[in-house]
PDB file of C-alpha atoms in Angstrom:
ATOM      1  CA  UNK H  82       1.989  10.529 -11.432  1.00  0.00           C
ATOM      2  CA  UNK H  83       0.112   7.237 -11.119  1.00  0.00           C
ATOM      3  CA  UNK H  84       2.103   4.006 -11.228  1.00  0.00           C
ATOM      4  CA  UNK H  85       0.684   0.545 -11.831  1.00  0.00           C
ATOM      5  CA  UNK H  86       2.381  -2.461 -10.236  1.00  0.00           C
ATOM      6  CA  UNK H  87       0.861  -5.404 -12.120  1.00  0.00           C
ATOM      7  CA  UNK H  88       1.308  -9.032 -11.191  1.00  0.00           C
ATOM      8  CA  UNK H  89      -0.390 -12.229 -10.169  1.00  0.00           C
ATOM      9  CA  UNK H  90       0.739 -11.921  -6.510  1.00  0.00           C
ATOM     10  CA  UNK H  91      -0.120 -15.546  -5.731  1.00  0.00           C
ATOM     11  CA  UNK H  92       0.760 -14.962  -2.960  1.00  0.00           C
ATOM     12  CA  UNK H  93       2.194 -11.521  -2.270  1.00  0.00           C
ATOM     13  CA  UNK H  94       5.634 -11.757  -0.650  1.00  0.00           C
ATOM     14  CA  UNK H  95       7.787  -9.499   1.490  1.00  0.00           C
ATOM     15  CA  UNK H  96       9.727  -8.703  -1.704  1.00  0.00           C
ATOM     16  CA  UNK H  97       6.557  -7.423  -3.389  1.00  0.00           C
ATOM     17  CA  UNK H  98       5.660  -5.394  -0.311  1.00  0.00           C
ATOM     18  CA  UNK H  99       9.118  -3.848  -0.159  1.00  0.00           C
ATOM     19  CA  UNK H 100       8.752  -2.691  -3.750  1.00  0.00           C
ATOM     20  CA  UNK H 101       5.266  -1.295  -3.028  1.00  0.00           C
ATOM     21  CA  UNK H 102       6.486   0.659  -0.003  1.00  0.00           C
ATOM     22  CA  UNK H 103       9.500   2.068  -1.840  1.00  0.00           C
ATOM     23  CA  UNK H 104       7.469   3.012  -4.911  1.00  0.00           C
ATOM     24  CA  UNK H 105       4.819   4.729  -2.764  1.00  0.00           C
ATOM     25  CA  UNK H 106       7.497   7.279  -1.865  1.00  0.00           C
ATOM     26  CA  UNK H 107       8.363   7.865  -5.522  1.00  0.00           C
ATOM     27  CA  UNK H 108       4.871   8.203  -6.989  1.00  0.00           C
ATOM     28  CA  UNK H 109       1.746  10.177  -6.190  1.00  0.00           C
ATOM     29  CA  UNK H 110      -0.350   6.992  -6.357  1.00  0.00           C
ATOM     30  CA  UNK H 111       0.516   3.303  -6.741  1.00  0.00           C
ATOM     31  CA  UNK H 112      -2.093   0.839  -7.921  1.00  0.00           C
ATOM     32  CA  UNK H 113      -1.276  -2.780  -7.163  1.00  0.00           C
ATOM     33  CA  UNK H 114      -3.120  -4.493 -10.001  1.00  0.00           C
ATOM     34  CA  UNK H 115      -3.791  -8.201  -9.636  1.00  0.00           C
ATOM     35  CA  UNK H 116      -3.797  -9.771 -13.067  1.00  0.00           C
ATOM     36  CA  UNK H 117      -6.011 -12.676 -13.990  1.00  0.00           C
ATOM     37  CA  UNK H 118      -3.452 -14.585 -16.046  1.00  0.00           C
ATOM     38  CA  UNK H 119      -5.041 -17.401 -18.087  1.00  0.00           C
ATOM     39  CA  UNK H 120      -1.609 -19.067 -18.382  1.00  0.00           C
ATOM     40  CA  UNK H 121      -1.317 -19.569 -14.614  1.00  0.00           C
ATOM     41  CA  UNK H 122      -3.312 -21.713 -12.232  1.00  0.00           C
ATOM     42  CA  UNK H 123      -3.430 -19.616  -9.068  1.00  0.00           C
ATOM     43  CA  UNK H 124      -3.697 -20.976  -5.561  1.00  0.00           C
ATOM     44  CA  UNK H 125      -5.940 -18.105  -4.420  1.00  0.00           C
ATOM     45  CA  UNK H 126      -8.843 -16.474  -6.258  1.00  0.00           C
ATOM     46  CA  UNK H 127      -8.444 -12.930  -7.551  1.00  0.00           C
ATOM     47  CA  UNK H 128     -10.851 -11.703  -4.874  1.00  0.00           C
ATOM     48  CA  UNK H 129      -8.825 -13.375  -2.136  1.00  0.00           C
ATOM     49  CA  UNK H 130      -5.541 -11.958  -3.452  1.00  0.00           C
ATOM     50  CA  UNK H 131      -7.019  -8.445  -3.591  1.00  0.00           C
ATOM     51  CA  UNK H 132      -8.228  -8.846   0.005  1.00  0.00           C
ATOM     52  CA  UNK H 133      -4.827 -10.195   1.152  1.00  0.00           C
ATOM     53  CA  UNK H 134      -2.902  -7.351  -0.470  1.00  0.00           C
ATOM     54  CA  UNK H 135      -5.358  -4.747   0.824  1.00  0.00           C
ATOM     55  CA  UNK H 136      -4.718  -5.995   4.372  1.00  0.00           C
ATOM     56  CA  UNK H 137      -0.968  -5.730   3.785  1.00  0.00           C
ATOM     57  CA  UNK H 138      -0.985  -2.160   2.440  1.00  0.00           C
ATOM     58  CA  UNK H 139      -3.844  -0.575   4.385  1.00  0.00           C
ATOM     59  CA  UNK H 140      -1.372   1.650   6.242  1.00  0.00           C
ATOM     60  CA  UNK H 141       0.046   3.191   3.034  1.00  0.00           C
ATOM     61  CA  UNK H 142      -2.323   6.015   2.107  1.00  0.00           C
ATOM     62  CA  UNK H 143      -1.402   6.368  -1.571  1.00  0.00           C
ATOM     63  CA  UNK H 144      -1.610   2.666  -2.455  1.00  0.00           C
ATOM     64  CA  UNK H 145      -4.742   1.181  -3.989  1.00  0.00           C
ATOM     65  CA  UNK H 146      -5.419  -2.478  -4.807  1.00  0.00           C
ATOM     66  CA  UNK H 147      -7.443  -3.535  -7.841  1.00  0.00           C
ATOM     67  CA  UNK H 148      -7.746  -6.415 -10.302  1.00  0.00           C
ATOM     68  CA  UNK H 149      -7.983  -6.618 -14.063  1.00  0.00           C
ATOM     69  CA  UNK H 150      -8.021  -8.882 -17.077  1.00  0.00           C
ATOM     70  CA  UNK H 151      -6.589  -8.204 -20.495  1.00  0.00           C
ATOM     71  CA  UNK H 152      -3.630  -6.105 -21.522  1.00  0.00           C
ATOM     72  CA  UNK H 153      -1.764  -4.208 -18.836  1.00  0.00           C
ATOM     73  CA  UNK H 154      -1.359  -1.185 -21.123  1.00  0.00           C
ATOM     74  CA  UNK H 155      -5.129  -0.965 -21.606  1.00  0.00           C
ATOM     75  CA  UNK H 156      -5.659  -1.116 -17.853  1.00  0.00           C
ATOM     76  CA  UNK H 157      -2.991   1.570 -17.351  1.00  0.00           C
ATOM     77  CA  UNK H 158      -4.721   3.840 -19.884  1.00  0.00           C
ATOM     78  CA  UNK H 159      -8.049   3.326 -18.137  1.00  0.00           C
ATOM     79  CA  UNK H 160      -6.460   4.331 -14.815  1.00  0.00           C
ATOM     80  CA  UNK H 161      -4.569   7.258 -16.444  1.00  0.00           C
ATOM     81  CA  UNK H 162      -1.251   5.851 -15.267  1.00  0.00           C
ATOM     82  CA  UNK H 163       2.060   6.975 -16.723  1.00  0.00           C
ATOM     83  CA  UNK H 164       4.285   4.258 -15.284  1.00  0.00           C
ATOM     84  CA  UNK H 165       4.407   0.504 -14.995  1.00  0.00           C
ATOM     85  CA  UNK H 166       6.488  -0.749 -12.068  1.00  0.00           C
ATOM     86  CA  UNK H 167       8.534  -3.918 -12.283  1.00  0.00           C
ATOM     87  CA  UNK H 168      10.847  -5.494  -9.758  1.00  0.00           C
ATOM     88  CA  UNK H 169      14.140  -7.078 -10.733  1.00  0.00           C
ATOM     89  CA  UNK H 170      15.555  -9.847  -8.564  1.00  0.00           C
ATOM     90  CA  UNK H 171      18.173 -11.457 -10.775  1.00  0.00           C
ATOM     91  CA  UNK H 172      19.711 -10.880 -14.188  1.00  0.00           C
ATOM     92  CA  UNK H 173      17.347 -13.318 -15.898  1.00  0.00           C
ATOM     93  CA  UNK H 174      14.406 -11.157 -14.737  1.00  0.00           C
ATOM     94  CA  UNK H 175      15.918  -8.229 -16.611  1.00  0.00           C
ATOM     95  CA  UNK H 176      15.844  -9.905 -20.031  1.00  0.00           C
ATOM     96  CA  UNK H 177      12.208 -10.912 -19.729  1.00  0.00           C
ATOM     97  CA  UNK H 178      11.114  -7.599 -18.190  1.00  0.00           C
ATOM     98  CA  UNK H 179      12.997  -5.532 -20.765  1.00  0.00           C
ATOM     99  CA  UNK H 180      11.333  -7.441 -23.588  1.00  0.00           C
ATOM    100  CA  UNK H 181       7.920  -6.817 -22.021  1.00  0.00           C
ATOM    101  CA  UNK H 182       8.738  -3.108 -21.534  1.00  0.00           C
ATOM    102  CA  UNK H 183       9.600  -2.823 -25.240  1.00  0.00           C
ATOM    103  CA  UNK H 184       6.394  -4.599 -26.250  1.00  0.00           C
ATOM    104  CA  UNK H 185       4.314  -2.376 -23.968  1.00  0.00           C
ATOM    105  CA  UNK H 186       6.017   0.705 -25.441  1.00  0.00           C
ATOM    106  CA  UNK H 187       4.928  -0.355 -28.940  1.00  0.00           C
ATOM    107  CA  UNK H 188       1.357  -0.700 -27.659  1.00  0.00           C
ATOM    108  CA  UNK H 189       1.302   2.585 -25.729  1.00  0.00           C
ATOM    109  CA  UNK H 190       4.158   5.004 -26.372  1.00  0.00           C
ATOM    110  CA  UNK H 191       3.258   7.333 -23.484  1.00  0.00           C
ATOM    111  CA  UNK H 192       3.616   4.570 -20.881  1.00  0.00           C
ATOM    112  CA  UNK H 193       7.038   4.182 -19.241  1.00  0.00           C
ATOM    113  CA  UNK H 194       8.333   1.141 -17.373  1.00  0.00           C
ATOM    114  CA  UNK H 195      10.331   1.763 -14.217  1.00  0.00           C
ATOM    115  CA  UNK H 196      12.471  -1.068 -12.850  1.00  0.00           C
ATOM    116  CA  UNK H 197      13.310  -1.239  -9.166  1.00  0.00           C
ATOM    117  CA  UNK H 198      15.975  -3.620  -7.945  1.00  0.00           C
ATOM    118  CA  UNK H 199      14.804  -5.732  -5.057  1.00  0.00           C
ATOM    119  CA  UNK H 200      16.410  -5.472  -1.672  1.00  0.00           C
ATOM    120  CA  UNK H 201      19.349  -7.876  -1.524  1.00  0.00           C
ATOM    121  CA  UNK H 202      17.904  -9.635   1.525  1.00  0.00           C
ATOM    122  CA  UNK H 203      14.661 -10.322  -0.355  1.00  0.00           C
ATOM    123  CA  UNK H 204      15.967 -11.086  -3.830  1.00  0.00           C
ATOM    124  CA  UNK H 205      15.645 -14.862  -3.465  1.00  0.00           C
ATOM    125  CA  UNK H 206      11.911 -14.776  -2.687  1.00  0.00           C
ATOM    126  CA  UNK H 207       9.324 -15.691  -5.290  1.00  0.00           C
ATOM    127  CA  UNK H 208       5.681 -16.658  -4.949  1.00  0.00           C
ATOM    128  CA  UNK H 209       6.354 -20.073  -6.450  1.00  0.00           C
ATOM    129  CA  UNK H 210       9.138 -20.780  -3.938  1.00  0.00           C
ATOM    130  CA  UNK H 211       6.876 -19.708  -1.063  1.00  0.00           C
ATOM    131  CA  UNK H 212       4.105 -22.053  -2.251  1.00  0.00           C
ATOM    132  CA  UNK H 213       6.553 -24.934  -2.621  1.00  0.00           C
ATOM    133  CA  UNK H 214       7.960 -24.485   0.892  1.00  0.00           C
ATOM    134  CA  UNK H 215       4.476 -24.104   2.390  1.00  0.00           C
ATOM    135  CA  UNK H 216       3.226 -27.185   0.557  1.00  0.00           C
ATOM    136  CA  UNK H 217       5.836 -29.287   2.345  1.00  0.00           C
ATOM    137  CA  UNK H 218       5.216 -27.686   5.733  1.00  0.00           C
ATOM    138  CA  UNK H 219       8.310 -25.475   5.822  1.00  0.00           C
ATOM    139  CA  UNK H 220       8.631 -22.143   7.603  1.00  0.00           C
ATOM    140  CA  UNK H 221       7.478 -19.201   5.467  1.00  0.00           C
ATOM    141  CA  UNK H 222       7.030 -16.467   8.076  1.00  0.00           C
ATOM    142  CA  UNK H 223      10.269 -14.812   6.965  1.00  0.00           C
ATOM    143  CA  UNK H 224       9.062 -14.718   3.340  1.00  0.00           C
ATOM    144  CA  UNK H 225       5.480 -13.446   3.541  1.00  0.00           C
ATOM    145  CA  UNK H 226       3.342 -11.253   5.830  1.00  0.00           C
ATOM    146  CA  UNK H 227       1.588 -13.064   8.730  1.00  0.00           C
ATOM    147  CA  UNK H 228      -1.879 -12.964   7.102  1.00  0.00           C
ATOM    148  CA  UNK H 229      -0.496 -14.670   3.991  1.00  0.00           C
ATOM    149  CA  UNK H 230       1.336 -17.346   6.002  1.00  0.00           C
ATOM    150  CA  UNK H 231      -1.909 -18.114   7.832  1.00  0.00           C
ATOM    151  CA  UNK H 232      -3.949 -18.232   4.602  1.00  0.00           C
ATOM    152  CA  UNK H 233      -1.409 -20.608   3.053  1.00  0.00           C
ATOM    153  CA  UNK H 234      -1.529 -22.925   6.077  1.00  0.00           C
ATOM    154  CA  UNK H 235      -5.333 -22.971   6.008  1.00  0.00           C
ATOM    155  CA  UNK H 236      -5.566 -23.453   2.245  1.00  0.00           C
ATOM    156  CA  UNK H 237      -2.987 -26.227   2.080  1.00  0.00           C
ATOM    157  CA  UNK H 238      -4.698 -28.216   4.875  1.00  0.00           C
ATOM    158  CA  UNK H 239      -7.760 -28.688   2.639  1.00  0.00           C
TER     159      UNK H 239
END
């Protein structure tokens, strides 16, 4: 079965990567799908995020990285996926993610949402927190892969 892990991944964190690695064991194929969200102002372009993620997952044979615009359910249908993957860090994530799962189910009944709880050690990490720490020159190497830490340092020096 093909699983789609949609998100903005701006930037991808160790929490995201943990979920990707764990889900790659559960599913035949995992597509990390970078969403162009018009409601967010990303730090990195879609192309750059796809490149960053590809570097991070190049050693996982059944993981593919792609990008899309529009509805996630339409993208999932196009890719013949049966599952949407979502990570849950804290209880407040659950309410929002459950609502989205219900909405997606009304749009495409054959598509299931699978929630994976994040690793306890990584549950405090979010892309927005990483960007905030990096913006003020704080250490982020324990939150993101090395290539992402370097890209953030370079980008924020501009």
